[in-house]
Coordinates of C-alpha atoms in Angstrom, one line a residue:
Chain O
M259 CA 93.3 117.5 130.8
I260 CA 92.1 121.0 130.0
Q261 CA 88.8 120.9 128.2
Y262 CA 87.6 123.5 125.8
P263 CA 83.8 123.8 125.1
V264 CA 82.6 123.1 121.6
R265 CA 80.4 125.0 119.3
I266 CA 78.5 123.9 116.2
A267 CA 79.2 127.1 114.4
S268 CA 77.5 126.6 111.1
L269 CA 75.7 124.2 108.8
A270 CA 75.3 124.4 105.1
R271 CA 73.9 122.1 102.5
R272 CA 73.7 121.5 98.7
F273 CA 71.1 119.5 96.8
P274 CA 71.3 118.3 93.2
K275 CA 68.9 120.1 90.9
R276 CA 67.0 117.2 89.6
S277 CA 64.2 115.4 91.6
L278 CA 62.4 112.1 91.3
D279 CA 58.7 111.9 92.2
T280 CA 57.5 108.6 93.9
L281 CA 54.5 108.3 91.7
E282 CA 56.5 108.6 88.5
P283 CA 59.1 106.3 87.0
P284 CA 61.4 104.7 88.1
F285 CA 59.2 103.9 91.1
S286 CA 55.6 103.9 89.7
H287 CA 55.9 100.3 88.3
H288 CA 55.4 98.8 91.9
Q289 CA 51.8 97.6 92.2
D290 CA 51.7 98.7 95.9
I291 CA 53.3 102.1 95.2
E292 CA 50.8 104.1 97.2
R293 CA 51.3 101.8 100.2
L294 CA 55.1 102.3 99.9
R295 CA 54.7 106.0 99.5
Q296 CA 52.7 106.1 102.7
F297 CA 55.1 103.8 104.6
W298 CA 58.2 105.6 103.7
G299 CA 56.6 109.0 103.6
V300 CA 58.6 110.1 100.6
D301 CA 57.0 112.1 97.9
S302 CA 60.2 113.1 96.1
R303 CA 63.9 113.1 96.5
H304 CA 66.9 114.8 94.8
V305 CA 69.3 112.8 92.6
I306 CA 72.7 113.7 91.3
D307 CA 72.9 114.4 87.6
E308 CA 76.3 113.8 86.3
R309 CA 75.5 115.3 83.0
A310 CA 74.9 118.6 84.8
G311 CA 78.4 118.3 86.3
E312 CA 77.2 117.3 89.7
S313 CA 78.8 114.8 92.0
E314 CA 79.0 113.9 95.6
L315 CA 82.3 115.8 95.8
S316 CA 81.1 118.9 94.0
L317 CA 78.1 119.2 96.3
A318 CA 80.3 118.6 99.3
E319 CA 82.7 121.2 98.2
E320 CA 80.1 123.9 97.7
A321 CA 78.5 123.0 101.1
A322 CA 81.9 123.1 102.8
R323 CA 82.7 126.5 101.3
Q324 CA 79.4 127.9 102.5
A325 CA 79.8 126.3 106.0
M326 CA 83.2 127.9 106.4
A327 CA 82.0 131.3 105.2
L328 CA 79.1 131.2 107.6
A329 CA 81.4 130.3 110.5
D330 CA 83.8 133.0 109.4
V331 CA 86.6 130.4 109.2
R332 CA 89.2 130.5 106.4
P333 CA 90.5 127.2 104.8
G334 CA 93.8 127.6 106.6
D335 CA 92.0 127.6 109.9
I336 CA 90.7 124.1 109.5
D337 CA 92.6 121.5 111.5
M338 CA 90.7 118.4 110.7
V339 CA 88.2 117.1 108.2
L340 CA 85.8 114.3 109.0
A341 CA 83.6 112.9 106.2
S342 CA 81.1 110.1 105.7
M343 CA 79.6 108.6 102.6
T344 CA 77.8 105.3 102.6
T345 CA 78.5 104.6 98.9
P346 CA 81.8 102.8 98.7
V347 CA 83.2 104.4 95.5
V348 CA 84.1 108.1 95.7
G349 CA 84.6 110.5 92.8
R350 CA 83.6 108.2 90.0
E351 CA 82.7 109.9 86.8
A352 CA 80.9 107.7 84.3
R353 CA 80.9 110.5 81.8
T354 CA 84.7 110.6 81.5
G355 CA 85.2 106.9 82.4
A356 CA 87.2 107.9 85.4
P357 CA 87.0 105.1 87.9
G358 CA 86.2 105.9 91.5
W359 CA 88.2 105.6 94.6
F360 CA 88.0 103.3 97.6
A361 CA 91.0 104.9 99.3
P362 CA 91.6 107.7 99.9
R363 CA 88.1 108.8 100.6
V364 CA 85.8 111.8 100.8
S365 CA 87.7 113.7 103.5
W366 CA 91.0 113.7 101.6
F367 CA 89.4 114.7 98.3
L368 CA 87.4 117.5 100.0
A369 CA 90.5 118.8 101.7
R370 CA 92.3 119.0 98.5
R371 CA 89.4 120.6 96.6
L372 CA 89.2 123.3 99.4
G373 CA 93.0 123.8 99.3
L374 CA 93.3 123.1 103.0
G375 CA 96.9 122.0 102.8
D376 CA 98.3 119.7 105.4
V377 CA 95.3 118.8 107.5
V378 CA 94.3 115.6 109.3
T379 CA 91.5 113.9 107.4
S380 CA 89.5 110.8 108.1
D381 CA 86.3 109.1 106.9
V382 CA 84.0 107.6 109.4
E383 CA 81.8 104.7 108.6
V384 CA 78.8 104.2 110.9
A385 CA 76.2 104.5 108.1
C386 CA 73.2 106.6 109.1
A387 CA 74.8 107.1 112.6
S388 CA 78.0 108.7 111.2
F389 CA 77.1 112.3 111.9
L390 CA 76.7 111.6 115.6
V391 CA 80.1 109.9 115.6
Q392 CA 81.7 112.8 113.6
L393 CA 80.3 115.3 116.0
Q394 CA 81.8 113.3 118.9
I395 CA 85.2 112.8 117.3
A396 CA 85.3 116.5 116.4
S397 CA 84.1 117.5 119.8
N398 CA 86.7 115.3 121.4
A399 CA 89.5 116.8 119.3
I400 CA 88.4 120.4 120.2
R401 CA 87.9 119.7 123.9
A402 CA 91.3 118.0 124.2
G403 CA 92.9 121.0 122.4
R404 CA 93.9 118.9 119.4
A405 CA 92.0 121.2 117.1
R406 CA 90.3 124.6 117.0
H407 CA 88.2 124.2 113.8
V408 CA 86.9 120.9 112.4
L409 CA 85.0 120.5 109.2
I410 CA 82.5 117.8 109.0
C411 CA 80.9 116.5 105.8
A412 CA 78.2 114.0 105.1
T413 CA 77.7 113.5 101.3
E414 CA 75.5 110.8 99.8
R415 CA 75.0 109.6 96.3
M416 CA 72.8 106.6 96.9
S417 CA 71.4 106.9 93.4
A418 CA 74.7 105.4 92.2
I419 CA 74.1 102.1 94.1
L420 CA 70.3 101.7 94.0
D421 CA 68.6 99.0 92.0
Y422 CA 65.6 101.0 90.8
R423 CA 63.7 97.9 90.0
S424 CA 63.5 97.1 93.7
R425 CA 61.1 98.8 96.1
T426 CA 64.1 99.2 98.5
A427 CA 65.3 102.0 96.2
L428 CA 62.4 104.2 97.2
P429 CA 63.4 105.9 100.4
F430 CA 66.7 107.4 99.4
G431 CA 67.9 110.7 98.1
D432 CA 71.2 112.4 97.3
G433 CA 72.7 115.6 98.8
A434 CA 75.6 117.0 100.8
I435 CA 75.8 118.9 104.1
C436 CA 78.8 120.3 106.0
A437 CA 79.2 121.6 109.5
V438 CA 82.0 123.6 111.1
L439 CA 82.8 123.0 114.7
T440 CA 84.9 125.5 116.7
R441 CA 85.9 126.2 120.2
E442 CA 83.0 127.8 122.0
S443 CA 83.8 131.2 123.5
E444 CA 80.8 131.4 125.8
P445 CA 80.6 129.3 129.0
G446 CA 77.8 126.8 129.4
Y447 CA 77.5 125.7 125.8
G448 CA 78.6 122.6 124.0
M449 CA 78.0 118.8 124.2
I450 CA 76.7 117.9 127.6
E451 CA 76.4 114.1 127.4
S452 CA 76.3 111.3 124.9
V453 CA 75.6 107.6 124.7
Y454 CA 76.3 105.0 122.1
F455 CA 75.2 101.4 121.5
S456 CA 75.8 98.7 118.9
D457 CA 73.7 95.6 118.2
P458 CA 74.8 93.1 115.6
T459 CA 71.6 91.1 115.7
H460 CA 70.3 92.4 112.4
F461 CA 73.7 92.9 110.6
E462 CA 72.5 91.2 107.4
L463 CA 69.3 93.1 107.1
A464 CA 70.7 95.9 104.9
S465 CA 74.0 96.1 103.2
V466 CA 76.1 97.3 100.2
E467 CA 77.3 94.4 98.1
W468 CA 79.0 93.7 94.8
R469 CA 76.5 92.6 92.2
D470 CA 77.9 91.0 89.1
G471 CA 76.5 92.1 85.9
A472 CA 75.2 95.4 87.3
G473 CA 77.7 97.5 85.5
E474 CA 77.1 99.0 82.1
N475 CA 79.7 96.6 80.6
G476 CA 78.4 93.7 82.5
G477 CA 81.0 94.1 85.2
G478 CA 80.3 94.2 88.9
E479 CA 79.0 97.2 90.8
P480 CA 78.2 98.0 94.4
R481 CA 74.5 97.8 95.1
F482 CA 72.4 98.6 98.1
T483 CA 70.8 95.3 99.2
M484 CA 67.8 94.8 101.5
A485 CA 65.2 92.1 101.6
E486 CA 62.1 93.1 99.7
D487 CA 60.2 92.9 103.0
G488 CA 62.9 94.9 104.7
D489 CA 60.5 97.6 105.7
H490 CA 58.6 95.1 107.9
A491 CA 61.8 93.8 109.4
L492 CA 62.9 97.4 110.3
A493 CA 59.6 98.0 112.1
D494 CA 60.5 95.1 114.4
F495 CA 63.4 96.7 116.2
V496 CA 64.1 100.2 115.0
P497 CA 61.2 101.8 116.8
S498 CA 62.6 100.8 120.2
A499 CA 66.3 101.7 119.5
I500 CA 66.1 105.5 119.5
P501 CA 63.9 105.6 122.7
R502 CA 66.4 103.3 124.5
A503 CA 69.3 105.7 123.6
V504 CA 67.3 108.7 124.6
E505 CA 66.3 107.2 127.9
R506 CA 69.8 106.2 128.7
L507 CA 71.0 109.7 127.8
C508 CA 68.6 111.3 130.1
E509 CA 69.7 108.9 132.9
K510 CA 73.3 109.8 132.3
A511 CA 72.6 113.5 132.0
Q512 CA 70.3 113.4 135.1
I513 CA 67.5 115.1 133.2
T514 CA 64.0 114.2 132.0
L515 CA 62.6 114.8 128.5
A516 CA 60.8 117.9 129.8
D517 CA 64.2 119.5 130.2
V518 CA 64.9 119.1 126.5
D519 CA 63.8 122.0 124.3
S520 CA 64.2 120.4 120.8
F521 CA 64.9 117.1 119.3
V522 CA 66.5 116.1 116.0
F523 CA 66.4 112.4 114.9
H524 CA 67.7 110.4 112.0
Q525 CA 65.2 110.3 109.2
P526 CA 64.8 106.8 107.9
S527 CA 61.1 107.0 107.0
H528 CA 58.0 108.9 108.2
F529 CA 56.6 105.8 109.9
L530 CA 59.8 105.0 111.9
H531 CA 60.3 108.7 112.8
E532 CA 56.8 109.0 114.1
S533 CA 57.2 105.7 116.1
W534 CA 60.0 107.4 118.0
V535 CA 58.2 110.6 118.5
R536 CA 55.1 108.7 119.8
R537 CA 57.0 106.4 122.1
L538 CA 58.9 109.3 123.6
K539 CA 55.7 111.4 123.8
I540 CA 57.5 114.4 122.3
P541 CA 55.2 117.4 122.1
E542 CA 54.0 118.4 118.6
G543 CA 56.3 120.7 116.7
R544 CA 59.5 119.8 118.7
C545 CA 60.9 117.1 116.3
L546 CA 60.6 117.6 112.6
C547 CA 60.5 114.9 109.9
N548 CA 61.7 116.0 106.4
V549 CA 61.6 112.8 104.4
R550 CA 58.6 113.9 102.3
T551 CA 60.6 116.1 100.0
L552 CA 64.2 114.9 100.7
G553 CA 63.9 111.2 101.2
S554 CA 66.3 109.6 103.5
L555 CA 69.9 110.8 103.0
V556 CA 71.6 108.1 105.1
S557 CA 74.6 109.7 106.9
A558 CA 73.4 113.2 105.7
A559 CA 69.9 112.7 107.0
L560 CA 70.4 113.7 110.7
P561 CA 72.3 117.0 109.8
M562 CA 69.7 117.8 107.1
A563 CA 67.0 117.5 109.7
L564 CA 69.0 119.7 112.0
H565 CA 69.2 122.3 109.2
D566 CA 65.5 122.1 108.6
S567 CA 64.8 122.4 112.3
L568 CA 67.0 125.6 112.5
Q569 CA 65.2 127.1 109.5
A570 CA 61.8 126.4 111.1
G571 CA 62.8 127.8 114.4
V572 CA 62.4 124.5 116.2
V573 CA 66.0 124.6 117.3
R574 CA 67.0 128.0 118.7
P575 CA 70.0 129.5 120.4
G576 CA 70.2 128.5 124.0
N577 CA 68.2 125.3 123.4
R578 CA 69.0 122.0 125.1
L579 CA 69.0 120.0 121.9
L580 CA 68.8 116.2 121.7
L581 CA 70.2 114.5 118.7
A582 CA 69.7 110.8 118.1
G583 CA 70.5 108.5 115.2
I584 CA 70.8 104.8 114.1
G585 CA 72.7 103.2 111.3
V586 CA 72.9 99.7 109.7
G587 CA 75.1 97.2 111.4
W588 CA 73.5 98.4 113.7
A589 CA 74.8 101.3 115.8
Y590 CA 72.7 103.9 117.5
G591 CA 73.3 106.8 119.9
A592 CA 72.2 110.1 121.3
Q593 CA 73.7 113.4 122.3
L594 CA 72.6 116.3 124.4
W595 CA 73.9 119.7 123.5
K596 CA 73.3 123.2 124.7
V597 CA 73.5 125.0 121.4
N598 CA 74.5 128.6 120.8
G599 CA 73.6 130.2 117.5
I600 CA 74.3 127.9 114.5
A601 CA 74.8 129.9 111.3
I602 CA 72.9 128.7 108.3
E603 CA 72.3 130.2 104.9
N604 CA 69.9 133.2 104.8
G605 CA 70.8 133.9 108.5
L606 CA 67.8 132.1 109.7
S607 CA 69.4 131.1 113.0
A608 CA 70.1 134.3 114.8
E609 CA 73.0 134.7 117.3
N610 CA 72.1 134.7 121.0
Chain P
M487 CA 98.9 107.7 128.5
T488 CA 97.2 104.8 126.7
R489 CA 98.4 101.4 127.8
I490 CA 98.6 98.4 125.5
T491 CA 97.4 95.4 127.4
G492 CA 97.2 93.0 124.5
A493 CA 98.6 92.8 121.0
A494 CA 97.9 89.9 118.6
V495 CA 98.3 89.1 114.9
V496 CA 96.7 86.5 112.7
R497 CA 98.5 85.6 109.5
P498 CA 96.5 83.1 107.5
D499 CA 98.5 80.7 105.3
S500 CA 96.0 81.0 102.5
V501 CA 92.6 82.5 101.8
R502 CA 90.1 79.6 102.0
E503 CA 86.5 79.7 100.7
G504 CA 84.1 80.8 103.3
V505 CA 86.7 82.4 105.4
F506 CA 86.6 86.2 105.7
A507 CA 88.6 89.1 107.3
A508 CA 86.0 89.0 110.2
D509 CA 87.2 85.5 111.1
W510 CA 90.8 86.5 111.4
A511 CA 89.8 89.7 113.2
T512 CA 87.7 87.6 115.7
Q513 CA 90.8 85.3 116.4
A514 CA 93.1 88.4 116.9
A515 CA 90.5 90.0 119.2
E516 CA 90.2 86.9 121.3
D517 CA 94.0 86.5 121.6
A518 CA 94.5 90.2 122.5
C519 CA 91.7 90.0 125.1
R520 CA 93.2 86.8 126.6
Q521 CA 96.5 88.6 126.9
G522 CA 94.9 91.5 128.7
G523 CA 93.0 89.2 131.0
I524 CA 89.6 90.3 130.0
A525 CA 86.6 88.7 128.3
G526 CA 85.6 90.0 124.8
S527 CA 82.2 90.6 126.3
D528 CA 83.9 93.3 128.6
L529 CA 85.0 95.5 125.8
D530 CA 83.5 99.0 125.8
L531 CA 84.6 100.2 122.3
I532 CA 85.6 98.4 119.1
V533 CA 87.3 100.5 116.4
T534 CA 88.0 98.8 113.1
L535 CA 90.2 99.7 110.2
S536 CA 90.1 98.2 106.8
V537 CA 90.2 99.1 103.2
S538 CA 89.2 95.7 101.7
P539 CA 86.4 96.1 99.3
S540 CA 85.0 92.6 99.7
H541 CA 85.6 89.3 101.6
L542 CA 85.1 91.1 104.9
A543 CA 82.2 89.2 106.4
V544 CA 79.2 87.0 105.8
K545 CA 79.7 86.5 102.0
P546 CA 82.5 87.4 99.5
E547 CA 80.4 90.2 97.8
H548 CA 79.8 92.1 101.1
I549 CA 81.2 95.6 101.3
G550 CA 79.4 97.3 104.1
P551 CA 78.5 97.6 107.0
R552 CA 82.1 96.8 108.0
Y553 CA 83.2 93.8 110.0
G554 CA 83.3 95.1 113.6
Y555 CA 79.7 94.0 114.3
I556 CA 80.6 90.4 113.4
V557 CA 83.5 90.5 115.9
Q558 CA 81.2 92.0 118.5
K559 CA 78.7 89.2 117.9
R560 CA 81.3 86.4 118.2
L561 CA 82.7 87.9 121.3
A562 CA 79.2 87.7 122.8
N563 CA 79.6 91.4 123.6
S564 CA 76.4 93.5 124.1
K565 CA 77.9 96.7 125.5
A566 CA 80.6 97.9 123.1
F567 CA 80.1 100.6 120.6
V568 CA 81.5 99.7 117.1
L569 CA 82.9 102.3 114.7
D570 CA 85.0 102.1 111.6
L571 CA 87.7 104.5 110.5
M572 CA 88.2 102.9 107.1
D573 CA 91.6 103.6 105.7
S574 CA 93.2 105.4 108.6
D575 CA 96.5 104.2 110.3
W576 CA 97.3 102.9 113.7
T577 CA 98.4 106.3 115.1
F578 CA 95.2 108.0 114.1
A579 CA 93.1 105.0 115.4
L580 CA 94.9 104.9 118.7
D581 CA 94.4 108.7 119.2
Q582 CA 90.7 108.7 118.3
A583 CA 90.0 105.5 120.2
S584 CA 91.7 106.9 123.3
L585 CA 90.0 110.2 123.1
F586 CA 86.6 108.6 122.5
A587 CA 87.1 106.3 125.4
S588 CA 88.4 109.0 127.6
F589 CA 85.4 111.3 127.1
Q590 CA 82.9 108.3 127.4
A591 CA 84.6 106.9 130.5
F592 CA 85.3 103.7 128.5
R593 CA 88.3 101.6 129.8
R594 CA 88.6 98.6 127.5
V595 CA 89.1 99.4 124.0
L596 CA 90.0 97.2 121.0
I597 CA 91.4 98.4 117.8
L598 CA 91.3 95.9 114.9
R599 CA 92.8 96.0 111.5
A600 CA 91.7 93.2 109.1
E601 CA 92.3 92.9 105.3
C602 CA 91.3 90.3 102.7
L603 CA 92.3 91.5 99.4
T604 CA 91.1 88.7 97.1
G605 CA 89.9 90.4 94.0
V606 CA 92.2 93.4 94.4
G607 CA 94.7 93.8 91.6
G608 CA 97.1 96.4 90.6
D609 CA 100.9 96.4 91.3
F610 CA 100.3 96.5 95.0
G611 CA 97.2 94.5 95.4
R612 CA 98.9 91.2 95.4
A613 CA 101.7 92.4 97.7
F614 CA 99.4 93.5 100.4
A615 CA 99.2 90.9 103.2
D616 CA 95.9 89.4 104.2
G617 CA 95.2 88.9 107.9
A618 CA 94.2 90.7 111.0
A619 CA 95.8 92.4 114.0
A620 CA 94.4 93.6 117.3
L621 CA 95.5 96.1 119.9
L622 CA 93.8 96.0 123.4
L623 CA 94.0 99.3 125.2
D624 CA 93.4 100.3 128.7
V625 CA 92.7 104.0 128.4
G626 CA 93.8 106.4 131.0
E627 CA 92.6 109.9 131.6
T628 CA 95.0 111.9 129.4
P629 CA 95.8 110.3 126.1
A630 CA 99.1 111.6 124.7
A631 CA 98.7 113.9 121.7
P632 CA 100.0 112.4 118.4
R633 CA 102.0 114.3 115.9
Y634 CA 101.5 114.2 112.2
A635 CA 103.6 115.1 109.2
F636 CA 102.8 115.1 105.6
L637 CA 105.2 113.6 103.0
S638 CA 103.4 114.5 99.8
P639 CA 100.3 116.3 98.6
E640 CA 99.5 113.2 96.7
P641 CA 98.6 109.7 98.0
L642 CA 101.4 107.2 98.1
L643 CA 98.9 104.4 97.7
T644 CA 95.5 104.3 96.1
M645 CA 92.7 101.8 95.7
Q646 CA 90.4 102.4 92.8
Q647 CA 87.6 100.5 91.2
A648 CA 88.9 98.6 88.4
S649 CA 87.9 99.5 84.9
G650 CA 87.9 96.8 82.4
A651 CA 89.9 94.3 84.4
P652 CA 88.3 90.9 84.0
H653 CA 88.8 89.5 87.5
D654 CA 89.7 92.3 89.8
R655 CA 87.0 94.5 91.2
T656 CA 89.5 97.1 92.5
V657 CA 93.2 97.8 91.9
M658 CA 95.7 99.1 94.4
D659 CA 98.7 100.9 93.1
W660 CA 101.8 102.4 94.8
H661 CA 102.6 105.9 93.7
G662 CA 105.6 106.2 96.0
N663 CA 107.3 109.0 94.2
E664 CA 108.2 110.3 97.6
P665 CA 109.8 113.7 97.6
A666 CA 113.5 114.0 98.3
S667 CA 112.4 115.9 101.5
A668 CA 110.9 112.7 103.1
P669 CA 114.0 111.8 105.1
A670 CA 114.3 115.3 106.4
I671 CA 110.7 115.4 107.4
A672 CA 111.1 112.1 109.0
A673 CA 114.3 113.2 110.8
E674 CA 112.4 116.2 112.3
F675 CA 109.6 113.7 113.2
W676 CA 111.9 111.4 114.9
R677 CA 113.3 113.9 117.3
N678 CA 113.5 112.7 121.0
P679 CA 111.5 109.5 120.8
A680 CA 111.2 107.3 123.8
S681 CA 114.1 104.8 124.0
V682 CA 112.0 102.0 122.5
K683 CA 110.5 102.8 119.2
V684 CA 108.5 100.9 116.6
I685 CA 108.3 102.2 113.1
E686 CA 106.5 100.7 110.2
S687 CA 109.0 99.6 107.6
W688 CA 107.5 101.7 104.8
A689 CA 107.8 105.0 106.8
P690 CA 110.9 106.9 105.9
A691 CA 113.7 106.5 108.4
P692 CA 115.8 109.6 109.1
D693 CA 119.1 107.9 108.8
A694 CA 118.3 106.7 105.3
G695 CA 119.9 108.8 102.6
S696 CA 116.8 108.3 100.6
W697 CA 113.6 106.5 100.9
A698 CA 114.5 103.0 99.5
G699 CA 112.2 101.0 97.4
R700 CA 108.7 99.8 97.9
P701 CA 107.4 98.8 101.3
S702 CA 106.6 95.4 102.6
G703 CA 102.9 94.6 102.1
E704 CA 102.9 93.4 105.7
A705 CA 103.5 96.9 107.0
I706 CA 100.0 98.2 107.1
V707 CA 98.4 95.4 109.2
F708 CA 101.1 93.5 111.1
E709 CA 104.2 95.4 111.9
I710 CA 103.2 97.6 114.8
P711 CA 101.1 94.9 116.6
D712 CA 103.7 92.3 115.9
A713 CA 106.4 94.5 117.4
L714 CA 104.3 95.4 120.4
Q715 CA 103.5 91.7 121.0
R716 CA 107.2 90.9 121.1
L717 CA 108.0 93.8 123.3
R718 CA 105.2 92.7 125.7
R719 CA 106.6 89.2 125.9
N720 CA 110.1 90.2 126.5
K721 CA 110.0 93.2 128.7
A722 CA 110.9 93.4 132.3
D723 CA 108.3 94.0 135.0
H724 CA 108.5 97.8 134.9
D725 CA 106.4 99.9 132.5
M726 CA 107.9 100.7 129.2
T727 CA 107.1 103.8 127.0
V728 CA 107.2 103.1 123.3
T729 CA 107.1 105.5 120.5
L730 CA 105.1 104.3 117.5
I731 CA 105.5 105.7 114.0
S732 CA 103.1 104.6 111.4
L733 CA 102.3 105.8 107.8
D734 CA 98.9 106.3 106.4
P735 CA 99.9 105.8 102.7
F736 CA 96.5 106.9 101.4
K737 CA 97.2 110.4 102.8
A738 CA 100.9 110.3 102.8
R739 CA 100.8 111.1 106.4
L740 CA 103.3 110.1 109.1
G741 CA 101.9 109.7 112.6
R742 CA 103.8 109.4 115.9
T743 CA 102.3 108.6 119.2
E744 CA 103.4 107.1 122.5
V745 CA 102.0 104.2 124.4
T746 CA 103.0 102.3 127.5
L747 CA 103.4 98.6 127.9

């Protein structure tokens, strides 16, 4: 099989305009709010404001248009759309009473909004590890010659399924981010290696469930559910997962960590992110954490961190970049890329 | 080309309390692995499909994560990677699973579809069959490229959150106002298939003057694995190439791929 190299050509994101501060309502009623703020490392996060006309789809559409423009790709050039959204209901508008959709899902609605015509669409559900899988699927399609341009989207509206009376609502934020992957024209760039794991041991730790009576009319609504001491339970196994994936990736790629220029990890909390950085002894400044002002954006968290890393110059053209993520269920994995220039807004990632 | 080494279906007689889609999926997985002569613990990749908004695993209210992890646990498998493609069809799942496995050097791949639509109303919710099906794949180096054709810019089937319905959390409705061009699209899509072909009953057939009626609710879960199971049992010793045609009704998308038995 002929294999074409793959490029992450662009990355663009959109946030809701409204923010919630951790030390203000609806969080400030927790007696140990300062401890929670320190543990999660979140000072503020964006939340979608439907009254302002925002939705997970409107943010996704804006981000997608920007990503396509940055990659110099027209809507008609897109061959495939891959999307992820952890919230089960898509496109719901409480303002108009329009019910949301379970199927079709984000990828189909996004393709329609963008006027992409007949294009293959699919949603991928691996929670916070979805972006890694989307990159892999897109990369597979381009490498195998099935597609030349793939649009990836991660959009999250966790505010729609959080119970703000619970401390488990604290880490999460809303936002959307899109990437365009294309065929790489320069040799030596693209995904070098990848590894994936799944471990069902802690399947019930965090989930989305129907909760009767949670709706405005007393009906059932999906709600994010985690034990109130879930933060402690996460600390039992999550700190070792990413290092395991990274070490296996290095073995498979026959490199050491010293051969990696930059790292971008999933962003569950400041504590967990730092535990990975410390265990792997990653030098300061080579692996950013952005939860302080964004919160954790679930499937959008990893690409958001990549965007911040590009903006900060932590990830540069020509870098060997290591991406790693973990998602509830639990699935985790890592990828090694040699990245060319990735276009972001304001042109902050210069071409090589 | 991807080889199907096991194909199994589980059709429950009824939905009993405490039994979920993951239970049927596990049974189908075990049966498919047995047919393929491997242990479930040997699987490298588990790809799941499902649109069911509840009754998937653990408890009735559970929506996500999806059920593949439960199957992995029950198969005592510690090496497979589990991923879910939600509402996609067999063609797309076969292609993505094969490509994923090919690039990761995985050999043993399981694709599962499981549905338990208790609490799903609408004109199609009750017609949609509950149960599970599994396809065990042995992935070679060069998966065949599928073809896709789009029958309509609008979905043929939708699942939406119910508004105001007293008992149903979601509703599933068929909007199969398929365009008159559907048989022509299908005819073009049907060109030069392998001698043996399996087509889901709700995909338009090219020799039909029009697309007749509403599909069987069994189509989405069972028909392709059922047919492959029968073909595997009855075939002679030599390899057989089979054309599969499936319909993703949520995207009005026909998919065609080839596998060997």
